[in-house]
Coordinates of C-alpha atoms and ligand atoms in Angstrom, one line a residue:
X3 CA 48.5 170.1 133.1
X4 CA 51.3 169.3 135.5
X5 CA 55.0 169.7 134.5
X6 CA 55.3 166.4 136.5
X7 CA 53.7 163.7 138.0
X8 CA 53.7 160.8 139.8
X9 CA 52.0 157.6 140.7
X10 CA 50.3 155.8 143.6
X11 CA 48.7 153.0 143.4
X12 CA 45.7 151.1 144.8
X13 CA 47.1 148.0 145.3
X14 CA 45.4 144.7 147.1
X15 CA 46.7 145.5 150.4
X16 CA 47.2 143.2 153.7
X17 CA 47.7 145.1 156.8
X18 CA 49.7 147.6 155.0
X19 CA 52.5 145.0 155.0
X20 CA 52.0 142.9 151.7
X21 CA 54.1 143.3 148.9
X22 CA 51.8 144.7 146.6
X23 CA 51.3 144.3 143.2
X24 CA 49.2 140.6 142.6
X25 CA 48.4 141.2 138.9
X26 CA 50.0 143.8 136.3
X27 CA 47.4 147.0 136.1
X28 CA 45.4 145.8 138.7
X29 CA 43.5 148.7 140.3
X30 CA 46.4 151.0 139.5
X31 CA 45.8 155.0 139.8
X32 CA 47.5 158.0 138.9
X33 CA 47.5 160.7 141.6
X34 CA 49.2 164.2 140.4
X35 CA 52.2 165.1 142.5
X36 CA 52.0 168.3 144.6
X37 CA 53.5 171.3 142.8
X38 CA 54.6 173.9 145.2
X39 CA 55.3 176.5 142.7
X40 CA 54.1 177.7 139.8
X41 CA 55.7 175.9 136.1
X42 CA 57.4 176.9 133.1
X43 CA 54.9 176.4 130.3
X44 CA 56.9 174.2 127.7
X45 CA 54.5 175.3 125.2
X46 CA 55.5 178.9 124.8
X47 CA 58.9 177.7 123.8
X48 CA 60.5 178.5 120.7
X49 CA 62.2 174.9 119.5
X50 CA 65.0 174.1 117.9
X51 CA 66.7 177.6 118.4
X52 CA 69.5 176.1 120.2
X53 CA 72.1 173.7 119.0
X54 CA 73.1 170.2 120.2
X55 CA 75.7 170.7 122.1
X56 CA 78.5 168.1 122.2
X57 CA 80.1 167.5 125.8
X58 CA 84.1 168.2 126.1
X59 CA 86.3 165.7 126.6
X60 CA 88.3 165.4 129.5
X61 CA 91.7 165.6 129.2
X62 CA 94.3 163.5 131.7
X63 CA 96.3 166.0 133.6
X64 CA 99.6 164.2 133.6
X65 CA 100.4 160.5 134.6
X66 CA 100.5 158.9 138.7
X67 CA 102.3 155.6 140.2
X68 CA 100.1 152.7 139.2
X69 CA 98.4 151.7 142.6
X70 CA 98.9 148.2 141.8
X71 CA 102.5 148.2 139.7
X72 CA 105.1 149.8 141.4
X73 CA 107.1 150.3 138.1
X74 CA 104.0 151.4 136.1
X75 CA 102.3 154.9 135.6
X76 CA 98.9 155.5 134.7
X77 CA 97.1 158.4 133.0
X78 CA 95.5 160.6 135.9
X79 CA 92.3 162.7 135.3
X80 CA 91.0 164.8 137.7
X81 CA 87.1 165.7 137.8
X82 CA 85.7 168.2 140.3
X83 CA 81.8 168.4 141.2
X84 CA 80.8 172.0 141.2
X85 CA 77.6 174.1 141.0
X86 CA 76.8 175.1 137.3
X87 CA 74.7 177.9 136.2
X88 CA 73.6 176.8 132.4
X89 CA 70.7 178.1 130.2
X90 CA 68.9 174.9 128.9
X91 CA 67.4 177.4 126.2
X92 CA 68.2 180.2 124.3
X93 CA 65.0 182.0 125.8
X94 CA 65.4 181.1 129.6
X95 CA 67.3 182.3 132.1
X96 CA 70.4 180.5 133.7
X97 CA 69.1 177.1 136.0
X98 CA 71.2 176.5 138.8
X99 CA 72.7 173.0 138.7
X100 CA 75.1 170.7 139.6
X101 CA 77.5 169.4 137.9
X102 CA 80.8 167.1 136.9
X103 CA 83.7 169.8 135.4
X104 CA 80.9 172.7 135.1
X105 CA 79.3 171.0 132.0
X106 CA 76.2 169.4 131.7
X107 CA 76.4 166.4 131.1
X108 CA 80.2 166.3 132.3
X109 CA 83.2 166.1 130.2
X110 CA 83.3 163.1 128.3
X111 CA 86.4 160.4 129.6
X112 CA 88.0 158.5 127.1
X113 CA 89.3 155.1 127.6
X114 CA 90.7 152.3 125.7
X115 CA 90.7 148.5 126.6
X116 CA 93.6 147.6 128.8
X117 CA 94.6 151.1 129.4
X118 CA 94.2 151.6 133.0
X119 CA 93.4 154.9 134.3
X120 CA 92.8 157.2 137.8
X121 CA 90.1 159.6 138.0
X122 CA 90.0 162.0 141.1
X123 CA 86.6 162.4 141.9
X124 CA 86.0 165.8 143.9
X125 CA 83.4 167.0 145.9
X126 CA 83.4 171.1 145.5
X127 CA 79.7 171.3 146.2
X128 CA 78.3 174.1 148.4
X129 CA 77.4 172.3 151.8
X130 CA 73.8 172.7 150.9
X131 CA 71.6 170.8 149.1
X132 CA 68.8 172.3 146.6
X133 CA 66.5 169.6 146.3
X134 CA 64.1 168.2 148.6
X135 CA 66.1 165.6 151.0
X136 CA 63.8 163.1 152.3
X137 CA 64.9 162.4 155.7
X138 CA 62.7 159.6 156.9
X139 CA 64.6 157.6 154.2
X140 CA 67.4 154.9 154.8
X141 CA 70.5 156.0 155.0
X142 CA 69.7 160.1 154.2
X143 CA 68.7 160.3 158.0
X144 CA 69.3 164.7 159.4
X145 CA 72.5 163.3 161.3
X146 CA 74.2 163.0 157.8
X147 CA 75.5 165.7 155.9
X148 CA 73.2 167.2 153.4
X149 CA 75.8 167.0 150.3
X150 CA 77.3 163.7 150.0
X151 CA 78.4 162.5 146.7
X152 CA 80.2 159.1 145.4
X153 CA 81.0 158.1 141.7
X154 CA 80.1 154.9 140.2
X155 CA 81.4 153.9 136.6
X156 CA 78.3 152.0 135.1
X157 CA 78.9 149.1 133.3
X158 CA 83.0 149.3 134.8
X159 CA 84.4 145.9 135.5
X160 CA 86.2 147.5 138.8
X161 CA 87.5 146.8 141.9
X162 CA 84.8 147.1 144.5
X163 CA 87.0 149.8 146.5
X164 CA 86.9 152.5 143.2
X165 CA 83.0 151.5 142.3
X166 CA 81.9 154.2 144.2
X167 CA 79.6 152.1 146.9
X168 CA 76.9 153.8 148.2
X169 CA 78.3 154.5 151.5
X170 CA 81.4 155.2 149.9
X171 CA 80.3 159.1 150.4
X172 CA 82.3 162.2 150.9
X173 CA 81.7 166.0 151.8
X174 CA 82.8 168.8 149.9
X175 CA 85.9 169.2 150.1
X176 CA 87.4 165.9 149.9
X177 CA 87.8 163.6 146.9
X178 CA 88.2 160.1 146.5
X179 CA 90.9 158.9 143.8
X180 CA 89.6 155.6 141.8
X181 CA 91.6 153.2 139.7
X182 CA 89.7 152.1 136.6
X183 CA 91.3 148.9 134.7
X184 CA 89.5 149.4 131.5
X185 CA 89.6 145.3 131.0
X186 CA 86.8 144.8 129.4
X187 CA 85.5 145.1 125.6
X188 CA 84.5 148.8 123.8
X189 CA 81.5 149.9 125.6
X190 CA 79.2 153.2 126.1
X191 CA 80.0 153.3 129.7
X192 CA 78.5 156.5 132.1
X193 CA 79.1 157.5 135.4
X194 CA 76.7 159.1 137.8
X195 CA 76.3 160.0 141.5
X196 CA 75.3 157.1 143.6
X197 CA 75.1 158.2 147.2
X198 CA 72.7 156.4 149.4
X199 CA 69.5 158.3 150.3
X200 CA 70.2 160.9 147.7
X201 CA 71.4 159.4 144.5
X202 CA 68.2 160.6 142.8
X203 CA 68.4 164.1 144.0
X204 CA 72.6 164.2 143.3
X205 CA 71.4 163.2 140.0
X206 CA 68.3 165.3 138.6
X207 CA 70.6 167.9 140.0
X208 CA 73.1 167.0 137.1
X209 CA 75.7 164.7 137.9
X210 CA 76.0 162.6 135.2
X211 CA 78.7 162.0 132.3
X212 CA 80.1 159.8 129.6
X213 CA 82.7 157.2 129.5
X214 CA 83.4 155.7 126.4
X215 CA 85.8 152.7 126.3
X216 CA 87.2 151.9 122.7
X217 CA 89.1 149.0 121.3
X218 CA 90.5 147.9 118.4
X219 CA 88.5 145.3 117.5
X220 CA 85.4 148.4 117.1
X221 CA 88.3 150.6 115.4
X222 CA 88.4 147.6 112.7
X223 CA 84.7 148.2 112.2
X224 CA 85.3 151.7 110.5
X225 CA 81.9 152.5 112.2
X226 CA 81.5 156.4 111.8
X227 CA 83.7 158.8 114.3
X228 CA 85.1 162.2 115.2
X229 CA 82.3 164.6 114.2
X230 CA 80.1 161.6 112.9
X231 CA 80.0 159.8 116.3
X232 CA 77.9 161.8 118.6
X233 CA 76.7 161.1 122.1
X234 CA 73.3 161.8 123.1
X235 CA 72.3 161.9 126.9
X236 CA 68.4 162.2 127.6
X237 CA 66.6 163.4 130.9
X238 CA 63.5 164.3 132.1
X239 CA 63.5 167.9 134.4
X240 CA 60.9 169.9 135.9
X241 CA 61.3 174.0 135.4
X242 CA 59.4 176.3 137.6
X243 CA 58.4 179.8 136.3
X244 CA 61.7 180.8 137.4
X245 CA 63.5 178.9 134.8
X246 CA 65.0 176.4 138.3
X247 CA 65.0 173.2 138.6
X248 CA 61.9 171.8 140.4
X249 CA 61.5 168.1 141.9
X250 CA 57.8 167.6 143.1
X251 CA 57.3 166.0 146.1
X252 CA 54.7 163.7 148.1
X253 CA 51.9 165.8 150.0
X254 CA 53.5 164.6 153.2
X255 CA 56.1 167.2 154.1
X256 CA 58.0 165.0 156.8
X257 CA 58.2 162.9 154.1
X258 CA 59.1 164.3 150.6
X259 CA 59.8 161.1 148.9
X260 CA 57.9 160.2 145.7
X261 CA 58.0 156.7 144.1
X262 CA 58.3 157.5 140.5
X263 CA 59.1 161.0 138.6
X264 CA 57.8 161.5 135.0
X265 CA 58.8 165.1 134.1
X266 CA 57.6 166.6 130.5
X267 CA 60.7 168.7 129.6
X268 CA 63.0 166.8 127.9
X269 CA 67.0 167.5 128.1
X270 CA 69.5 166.2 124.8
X271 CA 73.0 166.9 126.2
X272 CA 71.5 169.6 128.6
X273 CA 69.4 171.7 126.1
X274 CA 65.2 171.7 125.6
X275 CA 64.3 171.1 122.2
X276 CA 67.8 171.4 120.3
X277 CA 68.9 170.6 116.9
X278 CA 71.5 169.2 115.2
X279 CA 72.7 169.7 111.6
X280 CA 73.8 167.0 110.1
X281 CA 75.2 166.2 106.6
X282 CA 72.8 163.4 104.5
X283 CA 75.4 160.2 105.5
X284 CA 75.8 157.4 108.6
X285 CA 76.4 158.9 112.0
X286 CA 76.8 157.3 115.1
X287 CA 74.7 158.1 118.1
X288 CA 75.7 157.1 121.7
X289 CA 72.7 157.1 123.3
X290 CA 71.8 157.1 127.1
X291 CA 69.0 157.6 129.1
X292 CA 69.7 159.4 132.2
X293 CA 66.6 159.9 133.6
X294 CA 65.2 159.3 137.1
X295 CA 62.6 157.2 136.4
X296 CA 61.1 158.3 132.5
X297 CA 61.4 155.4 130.2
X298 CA 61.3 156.6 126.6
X299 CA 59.7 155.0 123.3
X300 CA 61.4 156.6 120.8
X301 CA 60.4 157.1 116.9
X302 CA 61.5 159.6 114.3
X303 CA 59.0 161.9 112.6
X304 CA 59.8 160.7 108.9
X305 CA 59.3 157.0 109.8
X306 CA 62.9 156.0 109.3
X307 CA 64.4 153.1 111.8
X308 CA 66.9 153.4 114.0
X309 CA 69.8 150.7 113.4
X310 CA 71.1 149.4 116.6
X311 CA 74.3 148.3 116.4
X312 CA 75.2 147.9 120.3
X313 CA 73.8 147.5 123.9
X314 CA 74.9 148.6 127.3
X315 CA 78.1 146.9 126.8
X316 CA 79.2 146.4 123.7
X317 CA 78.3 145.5 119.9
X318 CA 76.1 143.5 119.2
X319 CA 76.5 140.4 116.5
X320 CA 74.8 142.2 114.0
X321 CA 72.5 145.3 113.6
X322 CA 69.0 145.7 114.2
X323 CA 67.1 147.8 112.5
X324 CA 63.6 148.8 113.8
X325 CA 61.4 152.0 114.0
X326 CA 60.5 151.8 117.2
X327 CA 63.3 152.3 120.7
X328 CA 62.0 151.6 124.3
X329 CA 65.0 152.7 126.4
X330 CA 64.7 152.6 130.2
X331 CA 66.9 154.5 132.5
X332 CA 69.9 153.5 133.2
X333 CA 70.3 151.6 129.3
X334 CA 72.4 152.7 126.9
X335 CA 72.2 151.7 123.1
X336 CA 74.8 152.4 120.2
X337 CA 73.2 154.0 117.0
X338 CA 73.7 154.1 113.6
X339 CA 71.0 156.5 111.5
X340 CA 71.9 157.3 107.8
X341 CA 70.7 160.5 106.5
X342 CA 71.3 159.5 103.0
X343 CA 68.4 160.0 100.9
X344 CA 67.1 162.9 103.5
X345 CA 69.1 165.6 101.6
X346 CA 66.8 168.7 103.2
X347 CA 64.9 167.4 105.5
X348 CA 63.7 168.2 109.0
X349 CA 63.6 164.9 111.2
X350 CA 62.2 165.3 115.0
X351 CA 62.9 162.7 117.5
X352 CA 60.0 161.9 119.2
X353 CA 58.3 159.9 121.5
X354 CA 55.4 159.4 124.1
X355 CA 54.3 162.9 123.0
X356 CA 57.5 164.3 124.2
X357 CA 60.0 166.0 121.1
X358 CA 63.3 165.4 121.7
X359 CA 65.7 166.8 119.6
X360 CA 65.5 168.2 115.5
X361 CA 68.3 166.4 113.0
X362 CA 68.3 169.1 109.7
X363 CA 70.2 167.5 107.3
X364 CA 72.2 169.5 104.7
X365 CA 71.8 169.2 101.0
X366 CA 75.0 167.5 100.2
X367 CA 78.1 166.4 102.1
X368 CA 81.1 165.2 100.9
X369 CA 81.5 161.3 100.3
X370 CA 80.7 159.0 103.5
X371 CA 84.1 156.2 103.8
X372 CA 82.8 155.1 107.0
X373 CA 81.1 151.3 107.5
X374 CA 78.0 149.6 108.7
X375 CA 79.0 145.9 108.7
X376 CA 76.6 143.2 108.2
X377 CA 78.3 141.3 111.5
X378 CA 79.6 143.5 114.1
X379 CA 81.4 141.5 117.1
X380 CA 80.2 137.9 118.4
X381 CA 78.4 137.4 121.6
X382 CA 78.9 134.5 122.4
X383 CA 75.7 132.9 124.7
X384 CA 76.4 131.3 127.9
X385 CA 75.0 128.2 128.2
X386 CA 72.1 127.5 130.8
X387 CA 74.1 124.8 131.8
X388 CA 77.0 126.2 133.2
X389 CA 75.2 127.5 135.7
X390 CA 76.0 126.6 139.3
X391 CA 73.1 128.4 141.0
X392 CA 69.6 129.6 139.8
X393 CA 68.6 132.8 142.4
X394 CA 64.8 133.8 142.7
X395 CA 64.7 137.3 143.5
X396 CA 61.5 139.1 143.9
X397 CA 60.8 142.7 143.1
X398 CA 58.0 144.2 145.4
X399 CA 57.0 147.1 147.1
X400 CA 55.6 147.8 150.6
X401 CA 52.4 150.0 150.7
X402 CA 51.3 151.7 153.9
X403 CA 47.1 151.8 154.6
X404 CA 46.3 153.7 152.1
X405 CA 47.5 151.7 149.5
X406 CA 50.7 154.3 149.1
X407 CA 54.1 152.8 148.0
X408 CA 56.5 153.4 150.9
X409 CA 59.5 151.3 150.3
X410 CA 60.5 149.2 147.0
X411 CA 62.2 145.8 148.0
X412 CA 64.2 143.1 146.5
X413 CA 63.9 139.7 147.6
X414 CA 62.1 141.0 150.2
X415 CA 65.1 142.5 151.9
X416 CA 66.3 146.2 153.3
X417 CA 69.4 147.7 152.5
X418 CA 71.1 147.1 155.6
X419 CA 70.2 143.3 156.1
X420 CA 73.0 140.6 156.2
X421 CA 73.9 139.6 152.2
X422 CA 72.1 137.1 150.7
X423 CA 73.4 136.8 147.3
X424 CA 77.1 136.1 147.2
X425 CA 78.0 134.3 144.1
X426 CA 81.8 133.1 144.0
X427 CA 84.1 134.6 142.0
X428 CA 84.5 133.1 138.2
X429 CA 81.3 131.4 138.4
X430 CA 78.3 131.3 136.5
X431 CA 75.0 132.1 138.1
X432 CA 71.0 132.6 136.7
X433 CA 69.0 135.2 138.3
X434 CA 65.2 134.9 138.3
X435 CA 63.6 138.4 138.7
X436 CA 59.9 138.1 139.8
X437 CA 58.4 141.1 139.3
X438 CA 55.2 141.6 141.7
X439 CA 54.8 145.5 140.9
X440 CA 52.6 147.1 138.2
X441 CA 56.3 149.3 137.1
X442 CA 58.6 148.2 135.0
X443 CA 61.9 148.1 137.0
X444 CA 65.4 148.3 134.9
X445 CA 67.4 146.2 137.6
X446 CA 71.3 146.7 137.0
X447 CA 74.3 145.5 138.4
X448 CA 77.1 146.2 138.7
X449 CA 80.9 144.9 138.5
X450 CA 79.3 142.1 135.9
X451 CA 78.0 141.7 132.2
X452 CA 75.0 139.6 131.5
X453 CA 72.6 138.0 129.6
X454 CA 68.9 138.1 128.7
X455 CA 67.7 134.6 128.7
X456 CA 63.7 134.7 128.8
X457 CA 61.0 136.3 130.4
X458 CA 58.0 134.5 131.3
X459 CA 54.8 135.6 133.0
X460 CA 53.6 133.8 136.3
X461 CA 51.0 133.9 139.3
X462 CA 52.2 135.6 141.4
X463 CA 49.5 134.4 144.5
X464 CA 50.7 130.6 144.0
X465 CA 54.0 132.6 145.0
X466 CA 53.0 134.0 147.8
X467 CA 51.1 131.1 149.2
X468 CA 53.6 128.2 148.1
X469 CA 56.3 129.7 147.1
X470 CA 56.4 128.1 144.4
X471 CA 56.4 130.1 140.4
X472 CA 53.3 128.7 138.4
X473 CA 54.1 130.2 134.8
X474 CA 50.6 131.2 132.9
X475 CA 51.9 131.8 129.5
X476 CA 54.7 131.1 127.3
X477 CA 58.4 132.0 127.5
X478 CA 59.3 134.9 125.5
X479 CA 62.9 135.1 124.2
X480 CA 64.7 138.7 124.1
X481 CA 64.2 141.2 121.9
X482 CA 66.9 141.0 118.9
X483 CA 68.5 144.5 120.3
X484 CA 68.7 142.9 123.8
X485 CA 71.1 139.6 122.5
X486 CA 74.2 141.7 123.1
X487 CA 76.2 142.2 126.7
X488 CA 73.9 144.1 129.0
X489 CA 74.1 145.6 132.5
X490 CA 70.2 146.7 133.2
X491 CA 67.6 144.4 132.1
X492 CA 63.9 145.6 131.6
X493 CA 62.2 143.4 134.4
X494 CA 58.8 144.0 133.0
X495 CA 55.3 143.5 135.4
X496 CA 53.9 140.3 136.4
X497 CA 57.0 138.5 134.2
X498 CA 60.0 136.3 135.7
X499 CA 63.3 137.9 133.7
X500 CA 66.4 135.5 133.9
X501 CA 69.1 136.9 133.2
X502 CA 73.0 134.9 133.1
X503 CA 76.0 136.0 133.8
X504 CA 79.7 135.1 135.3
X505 CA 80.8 136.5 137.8
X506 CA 84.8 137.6 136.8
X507 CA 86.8 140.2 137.9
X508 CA 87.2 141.5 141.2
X509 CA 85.9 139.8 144.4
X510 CA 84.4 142.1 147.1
X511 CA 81.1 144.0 147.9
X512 CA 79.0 145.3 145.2
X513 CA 75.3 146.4 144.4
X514 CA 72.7 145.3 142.4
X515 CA 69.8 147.7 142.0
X516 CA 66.5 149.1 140.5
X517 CA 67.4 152.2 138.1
X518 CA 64.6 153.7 138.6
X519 CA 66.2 156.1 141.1
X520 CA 63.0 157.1 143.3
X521 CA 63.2 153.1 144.0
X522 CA 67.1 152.8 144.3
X523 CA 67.2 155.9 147.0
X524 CA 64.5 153.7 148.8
X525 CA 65.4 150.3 149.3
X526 CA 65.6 148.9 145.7
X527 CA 68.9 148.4 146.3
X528 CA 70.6 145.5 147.7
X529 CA 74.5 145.1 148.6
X530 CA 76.3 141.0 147.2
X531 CA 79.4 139.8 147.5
X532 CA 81.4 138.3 144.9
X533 CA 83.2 136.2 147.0
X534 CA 87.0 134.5 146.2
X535 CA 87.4 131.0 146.2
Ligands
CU631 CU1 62.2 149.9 140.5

């Protein structure tokens, strides 16, 4: 019956100090988060009444000196953070918000390759928060301001000072100005609060947005556009009876923190239960998942597949077609569905019981010139070989007595302890994700593009007692819609992920992260260094 819930788990436990987690499932139980006021009851909703609505997009408000050409001008947007009031259904009243240029998700920002650009990210929040600050956690602590915001570009090849680093935060009224290169391939890029201690409150609360980066290499494609290329951005919110945003929280009221959110009402571009009509041809769906912590397996009602034609950050060598999409927070994938043959019908998306969004297609259209091509862009695979260091990183959480998840750790490590990955700039480094937890964990970083090489399940006792990873099945290779360029990597339970990547661009201090935000605001995030030679 609850709107939302969340999990704590019985782990094997040693003096409330192990990192929990020995096998996938083990013991695991599901608790029901403490709901402090009384719900919105999804059921008595009328669906589909509202239609999809299509974000703006932002438009640059002049040109500024190029920071790092003293000859050179670049296109200047500006993007200010304000409360929103926004009716998420044409039978509820107005939910207070937050947002990015009073939309929900924010304006959409148009790039293309090699275009450099400056956005002016700025705070015009009320000095209040709405949501449930936790302030035992690290870095949200009461001598820090309540609203705090910093932007990070995901999937931006930047310079560390305009990725938007967690501690990177301002108060309303100030504004930090960031420089974005845009050199790097055609991508579905977003960008999202990231403030440390808070990111999944600034978030849930609405600050997320768009960024799509276009080159002509994808304009070649004559993959479907304009009104045929349509973004969808998927979260997971909590309504109370007063039509408000709600975010549950732990029975401990010192200590409001939860470790994972599932909510049940599901938002398409900011609307519950919207359709979209559509005329019986190829469109092009941008799809992102937003969430918190909801990972969604997504189907549509009449059985059709979904052809994937790119990943977080870019196209991939050819489509995949398949009925069946598990996207984790954080992930992004580039869609192509064809309505031809569908002249009339009603088509839900769907998935885990949840409905999404309606697609009502028309009875005729007129004539479809765009293209699905049977190779999209080469990915070329980096060999094993080249790299120069193979990292073992474990993913882990800390219980307290009871068996309750207090802190989620990497490589064992808090947010504020000295770096320990600093790969050098230009090279070519493997990453081995252990995974000790019973969660899947989308672990993303940032500044870089990687690879999926294998996952591959182990024991994880021999690793705690030897150190040393004893594998206990075979190695499986990625999924076909996971051999593109990626930026978060489903690190599944009880499996060691490796993932490749070079490290180019920019040296300087970074992140790397669980995006699974609950985790992120508490310790799943660690700071590297890509360090100059
Ligand atoms: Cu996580």
């Amino acid at each position: 019956m609850g709107i939302c819930e969340w999990t704590r788990r019985e782990f094997l436990r040693n003096a409330g100090l192990a990192v929990a987690g020995f096998a996938a499932g083990q013991g695991n139980q599901r608790r029901v988060g403490v709901i402090a006021r009384p719900q919105l009851n999804l059921a008595t909703l009328e669906k589909w009444v509202d239609p999809l609505p299509i974000p703006p997009v932002l438009k640059a408000k002049g040109q500024r000196p190029n920071p790092n050409d003293a000859n050179g001008k670049l296109a200047y947007y500006r993007m200010g953070m304000r409360p929103l009031s926004y009716k998420v259904h044409r039978d509820l009243k107005p939910t207070a918000m937050w947002s990015y240029g009073g939309n929900f998700p924010g304006p959409t920002l148009e790039a293309r390759s090699g275009e450099g650009m400056l956005v002016e990210w700025a705070n015009e929040l009320p000095a209040q928060h709405f949501l449930p600050i936790d302030y035992t956690v690290h870095g949200a602590d009461k001598g820090k301001p309540q609203v705090r915001v910093v932007t990070h570009l995901h999937g931006g090849k930047v310079p560390a000072k305009s990725d938007g680093y967690p501690e990177d935060w301002y108060v309303p009224g100030k504004s930090a100005t960031y420089f974005y290169p845009n050199q790097q391939d055609a991508a579905g890029l977003w960008y999202h609060d990231h403030a440390l201690g808070i990111t999944r409150l600034n978030v849930y609360a609405g600050l997320v947005g768009n960024y799509f980066l276009r080159d002509s290499f994808e304009d070649g494609l004559h993959l479907p556009k304009g009104k045929y290329e349509i973004p969808l951005t998927i979260v997971d919110r909590s309504f109370d009876a007063e039509h408000q945003l709600y975010y549950p929280v732990s029975p401990d009221p010192d200590s409001p923190w939860i470790p994972d959110l599932f909510c049940d009402a599901i938002l398409v571009n900011g609307k519950l239960f919207p359709h979209l009509e559509v005329e019986p041809r190829k469109y092009r769906f941008r799809m992102l998942n937003a969430s918190n912590g909801r990972m969604f397996h997504l189907t549509l009602s009449n059985g059709q597949e979904f052809t994937q034609i790119g990943t977080d950050l870019g196209l991939l060598p050819a489509p995949v077609s398949q009925k069946l999409l598990t996207i984790a927070p954080g992930e992004r994938m580039d869609l192509v569905l064809d309505f031809r043959g569908q002249e009339g019908a009603q088509i839900v998306l769907q998935g885990d019981s949840l409905l999404l969004m309606q697609f009502r297609v028309a009875k005729s259209g007129p004539a479809d010139t765009s293209s699905l091509p049977k190779t999209l862009r080469p990915v070329e695979r980096i060999a094993e070989s080249e790299s120069v260091q193979n990292r073992i990183l474990t993913l882990g959480e800390k219980d307290d007595m009871s068996g309750n998840p207090m802190t989620m750790l990497m490589n064992n490590a808090h947010w504020d302890m000295p770096v320990t990955e600093n790969p050098k700039l230009d090279s070519v480094e493997i990453w081995s994700l252990l995974n000790f937890t019973d969660d899947t964990h989308p672990i993303h970083l940032h500044a870089v593009r990687f690879q999926v090489l294998d996952r591959r399940p182990f024991e994880p006792e021999d690793y705690y007692k030897g150190g040393t990873i004893r594998y206990i099945g075979a190695t499986v290779p990625p999924a076909a819609n996971e051999m593109g360029w990626k930026d978060t990597v489903q690190a599944f339970p009880g499996m060691v992920t490796r993932i490749i990547t070079k490290f180019s661009g920019y040296p300087g201090r970074y992140v790397w992260h669980c995006h699974l935000l609950e985790h992120e605001d508490n310790e799943m995030m660690r700071p590297y260094d890509i360090t100059a030679p």
